[in-house]
């Protein structure tokens, strides 16, 4: 079941259900005519409206730093916990237009990437 009604949200809203690491493709949301926000740019490039999430490249670089420190003899338990410091905001203007959404001019300068 790809969509589930959520009584805590307004009428007509849907919540994506995922039993694994895969998420419902953006095309399904586009067909339903419901705007959706994703955690990764990949889904916005595939037709989703907006994605906002950690910059994965930066996280991979941080992980490489951990590996380097461990290989040089560092104890994993002694390494500090790091959280993402950079988040990417991506907007798909083609999807916005298809959904009848006009992006405010004040939003576009804040976006890291615009897909047209």
Coordinates of N, CA and C in Angstrom, one line a residue:
X1 N 0.8 -1.2 0.0 CA 0.0 0.0 0.0 C 0.9 1.2 0.0
X2 N 1.0 2.0 -1.1 CA 1.9 3.1 -1.2 C 1.5 4.3 -0.4
X3 N 0.2 4.5 -0.2 CA -0.3 5.7 0.5 C -1.1 5.3 1.7
X4 N -1.1 6.1 2.8 CA -1.9 5.8 3.9 C -2.5 7.1 4.4
X5 N -3.8 7.1 4.7 CA -4.3 8.3 5.3 C -3.8 8.6 6.7
X6 N -3.5 9.8 7.0 CA -3.0 10.1 8.3 C -4.0 11.1 9.0
X7 N -4.6 10.6 10.0 CA -5.7 11.4 10.6 C -5.1 12.6 11.4
X8 N -3.8 12.7 11.6 CA -3.2 13.8 12.3 C -3.0 15.0 11.3
X9 N -3.1 14.7 10.0 CA -2.9 15.8 9.0 C -4.2 16.2 8.4
X10 N -4.1 17.3 7.6 CA -5.3 17.8 7.0 C -5.9 16.8 6.0
X11 N -7.2 17.0 5.7 CA -7.9 16.2 4.8 C -7.2 16.1 3.4
X12 N -7.1 14.9 2.9 CA -6.4 14.7 1.6 C -4.9 14.5 1.6
X13 N -4.3 14.6 2.8 CA -2.9 14.4 2.8 C -2.5 13.0 2.8
X14 N -1.3 12.6 2.5 CA -0.9 11.3 2.4 C 0.5 11.2 3.0
X15 N 0.8 10.0 3.5 CA 2.1 9.7 4.1 C 2.7 8.6 3.3
X16 N 4.0 8.7 2.9 CA 4.7 7.6 2.2 C 5.0 6.5 3.2
X17 N 4.8 5.3 2.8 CA 5.1 4.2 3.6 C 6.2 3.4 2.9
X18 N 7.2 3.1 3.7 CA 8.4 2.4 3.1 C 8.8 1.4 4.1
X19 N 8.8 0.1 3.7 CA 9.3 -1.0 4.6 C 10.8 -1.3 4.4
X20 N 11.4 -0.6 3.5 CA 12.8 -0.8 3.2 C 13.5 0.5 3.0
X21 N 14.7 0.5 2.4 CA 15.4 1.7 2.1 C 14.9 2.4 0.9
X22 N 14.0 1.7 0.2 CA 13.4 2.4 -1.0 C 12.2 3.2 -0.6
X23 N 12.1 4.3 -1.3 CA 11.0 5.3 -1.1 C 10.1 5.3 -2.3
X24 N 8.8 5.6 -2.1 CA 7.9 5.7 -3.2 C 8.4 6.6 -4.3
X25 N 8.5 6.2 -5.5 CA 9.0 7.1 -6.6 C 8.2 8.4 -6.7
X26 N 8.9 9.4 -7.1 CA 8.3 10.7 -7.3 C 7.2 10.7 -8.3
X27 N 7.2 9.8 -9.3 CA 6.2 9.8 -10.3 C 4.8 9.5 -9.7
X28 N 4.8 8.6 -8.7 CA 3.5 8.3 -8.0 C 2.9 9.5 -7.4
X29 N 3.8 10.3 -6.7 CA 3.3 11.5 -6.1 C 2.8 12.5 -7.1
X30 N 3.5 12.6 -8.3 CA 3.1 13.5 -9.3 C 1.7 13.1 -9.9
X31 N 1.5 11.8 -10.0 CA 0.2 11.4 -10.6 C -0.9 11.7 -9.6
X32 N -0.6 11.6 -8.3 CA -1.7 11.9 -7.3 C -1.9 13.4 -7.1
X33 N -1.1 14.2 -7.8 CA -1.2 15.7 -7.7 C -1.1 16.2 -6.3
X34 N -0.3 15.5 -5.5 CA 0.0 16.0 -4.1 C 1.5 16.4 -4.1
X35 N 1.8 17.6 -3.6 CA 3.2 18.0 -3.5 C 3.8 17.2 -2.4
X36 N 5.1 16.8 -2.6 CA 5.8 16.0 -1.6 C 7.2 16.6 -1.4
X37 N 7.8 16.4 -0.3 CA 9.1 16.8 0.1 C 9.9 15.6 0.4
X38 N 11.1 15.5 -0.2 CA 12.0 14.3 -0.1 C 13.2 14.6 0.6
X39 N 14.0 13.6 1.0 CA 15.2 13.8 1.8 C 16.4 13.8 0.9
X40 N 16.3 13.6 -0.4 CA 17.5 13.4 -1.2 C 17.2 14.0 -2.6
X41 N 18.2 14.6 -3.2 CA 18.1 15.3 -4.5 C 17.6 14.3 -5.6
X42 N 18.0 13.0 -5.5 CA 17.6 12.0 -6.5 C 16.1 12.0 -6.8
X43 N 15.3 12.2 -5.7 CA 13.9 12.1 -5.9 C 13.3 13.4 -6.6
X44 N 14.0 14.5 -6.3 CA 13.6 15.8 -6.9 C 13.9 15.7 -8.4
X45 N 15.1 15.2 -8.7 CA 15.5 15.0 -10.1 C 14.6 14.1 -10.9
X46 N 14.0 13.1 -10.1 CA 13.1 12.2 -10.7 C 11.6 12.7 -10.9
X47 N 11.4 13.9 -10.5 CA 10.0 14.5 -10.7 C 9.4 15.0 -9.4
X48 N 10.1 14.8 -8.3 CA 9.5 15.3 -7.0 C 9.6 16.8 -6.9
X49 N 8.8 17.4 -6.1 CA 8.7 18.9 -6.0 C 10.0 19.5 -5.3
X50 N 10.2 19.0 -4.1 CA 11.3 19.6 -3.3 C 12.0 18.5 -2.5
X51 N 13.3 18.7 -2.4 CA 14.1 17.9 -1.5 C 14.9 18.8 -0.5
X52 N 15.0 18.3 0.7 CA 15.8 19.0 1.7 C 16.4 18.0 2.6
X53 N 17.7 17.9 2.6 CA 18.3 16.9 3.5 C 19.8 17.2 3.5
X54 N 20.5 16.3 4.3 CA 21.9 16.5 4.4 C 22.7 16.4 3.1
X55 N 23.7 17.1 3.0 CA 24.6 17.0 1.8 C 25.4 15.7 1.9
X56 N 25.0 14.7 1.1 CA 25.6 13.4 1.3 C 27.1 13.4 1.0
X57 N 27.5 14.2 0.0 CA 28.9 14.2 -0.3 C 29.7 14.6 0.9
X58 N 29.3 15.6 1.6 CA 30.0 16.0 2.8 C 30.0 14.9 3.9
X59 N 28.9 14.2 4.0 CA 28.9 13.1 5.0 C 29.8 11.9 4.6
X60 N 29.9 11.7 3.3 CA 30.9 10.7 2.8 C 32.3 11.1 3.1
X61 N 32.6 12.4 3.0 CA 33.9 12.9 3.3 C 34.2 12.7 4.8
X62 N 33.2 13.0 5.7 CA 33.4 12.8 7.1 C 33.6 11.4 7.4
X63 N 32.9 10.5 6.8 CA 33.1 9.0 7.0 C 34.5 8.6 6.6
X64 N 35.0 9.2 5.5 CA 36.4 8.9 5.1 C 37.4 9.3 6.1
X65 N 37.1 10.4 6.7 CA 38.0 10.9 7.8 C 38.0 10.0 9.0
X66 N 36.8 9.4 9.3 CA 36.7 8.4 10.4 C 37.6 7.2 10.0
X67 N 37.4 6.7 8.8 CA 38.2 5.5 8.4 C 39.6 5.8 8.5
X68 N 40.1 7.0 8.0 CA 41.5 7.3 8.1 C 42.0 7.3 9.5
X69 N 41.2 7.9 10.4 CA 41.6 7.9 11.8 C 41.7 6.5 12.5
X70 N 40.8 5.7 12.1 CA 40.7 4.3 12.6 C 41.9 3.5 12.1
X71 N 42.2 3.7 10.8 CA 43.3 2.9 10.2 C 44.7 3.4 10.7
X72 N 44.7 4.6 11.3 CA 45.9 5.1 11.9 C 46.0 4.8 13.4
X73 N 45.1 4.0 13.8 CA 45.2 3.5 15.2 C 44.2 4.1 16.2
X74 N 43.3 5.0 15.7 CA 42.3 5.6 16.6 C 41.3 4.6 17.0
X75 N 40.8 4.8 18.2 CA 39.7 3.9 18.7 C 38.3 4.5 18.3
X76 N 37.5 3.6 17.6 CA 36.2 4.1 17.2 C 35.4 4.7 18.4
X77 N 35.5 4.2 19.6 CA 34.8 4.7 20.7 C 35.2 6.1 21.1
X78 N 36.4 6.5 20.7 CA 37.0 7.8 21.1 C 36.7 8.8 20.1
X79 N 36.1 8.5 18.9 CA 35.8 9.4 17.9 C 34.5 10.2 18.2
X80 N 34.5 11.5 18.0 CA 33.3 12.3 18.3 C 32.2 12.0 17.3
X81 N 31.0 12.1 17.8 CA 29.8 12.0 17.0 C 29.7 13.2 16.1
X82 N 29.5 13.1 14.9 CA 29.4 14.2 14.0 C 28.0 14.2 13.4
X83 N 27.4 15.4 13.3 CA 26.1 15.5 12.6 C 26.3 16.3 11.3
X84 N 25.4 16.2 10.4 CA 25.5 17.0 9.2 C 25.6 18.5 9.5
X85 N 26.5 19.2 8.7 CA 26.6 20.6 8.9 C 26.1 21.4 7.7
X86 N 25.8 20.7 6.6 CA 25.3 21.3 5.4 C 24.1 20.5 4.9
X87 N 23.1 21.3 4.6 CA 21.8 20.7 4.0 C 21.6 21.3 2.7
X88 N 21.1 20.5 1.8 CA 20.8 20.9 0.4 C 19.3 21.1 0.2
X89 N 18.9 22.2 -0.4 CA 17.5 22.5 -0.7 C 17.4 22.5 -2.3
X90 N 16.6 21.6 -2.8 CA 16.5 21.4 -4.3 C 15.0 21.6 -4.6
X91 N 14.7 22.4 -5.6 CA 13.4 22.6 -6.1 C 13.3 22.2 -7.6
X92 N 12.2 21.5 -7.9 CA 12.0 21.1 -9.3 C 10.9 22.0 -9.8
X93 N 11.2 23.0 -10.6 CA 10.2 24.0 -11.1 C 9.3 23.4 -12.1
X94 N 9.7 22.4 -12.8 CA 8.8 21.7 -13.8 C 7.7 21.0 -13.0
X95 N 8.0 20.4 -11.9 CA 7.0 19.7 -11.1 C 6.1 20.7 -10.4
X96 N 6.7 21.9 -10.0 CA 5.9 22.9 -9.4 C 4.8 23.4 -10.3
X97 N 5.3 23.7 -11.6 CA 4.4 24.2 -12.6 C 3.2 23.1 -12.9
X98 N 3.6 21.9 -12.9 CA 2.6 20.8 -13.2 C 1.6 20.7 -12.1
X99 N 2.0 21.0 -10.8 CA 1.1 21.0 -9.7 C 0.4 22.3 -9.5
X100 N 0.7 23.3 -10.3 CA 0.1 24.6 -10.2 C 0.6 25.5 -9.0
X101 N 1.8 25.2 -8.7 CA 2.5 25.9 -7.6 C 3.4 27.0 -8.1
X102 N 3.3 28.2 -7.7 CA 4.2 29.3 -8.0 C 5.2 29.5 -6.9
X103 N 6.4 29.3 -7.2 CA 7.5 29.4 -6.1 C 7.7 30.9 -5.9
X104 N 7.6 31.4 -4.6 CA 7.8 32.8 -4.3 C 9.3 33.2 -4.7
X105 N 9.4 34.4 -5.2 CA 10.7 34.9 -5.6 C 11.7 34.9 -4.4
X106 N 11.2 35.0 -3.2 CA 12.0 35.0 -2.0 C 12.6 33.7 -1.7
X107 N 12.0 32.6 -2.2 CA 12.5 31.3 -1.9 C 13.7 30.9 -2.9
X108 N 13.6 31.3 -4.1 CA 14.6 30.8 -5.1 C 16.0 31.2 -4.8
X109 N 16.3 32.4 -4.3 CA 17.7 32.7 -3.9 C 18.3 31.8 -2.9
X110 N 17.5 31.2 -2.0 CA 17.9 30.3 -0.9 C 18.1 28.9 -1.4
X111 N 17.7 28.5 -2.6 CA 17.8 27.2 -3.0 C 19.2 26.9 -3.5
X112 N 19.7 25.6 -3.2 CA 21.0 25.2 -3.6 C 21.0 24.8 -5.1
X113 N 19.9 24.2 -5.5 CA 19.8 23.8 -6.9 C 18.4 23.9 -7.4
X114 N 18.2 24.5 -8.6 CA 16.9 24.5 -9.2 C 16.9 23.6 -10.5
X115 N 15.9 22.7 -10.5 CA 15.8 21.8 -11.7 C 14.7 22.4 -12.5
X116 N 15.0 22.6 -13.8 CA 13.9 23.2 -14.7 C 13.5 22.2 -15.8

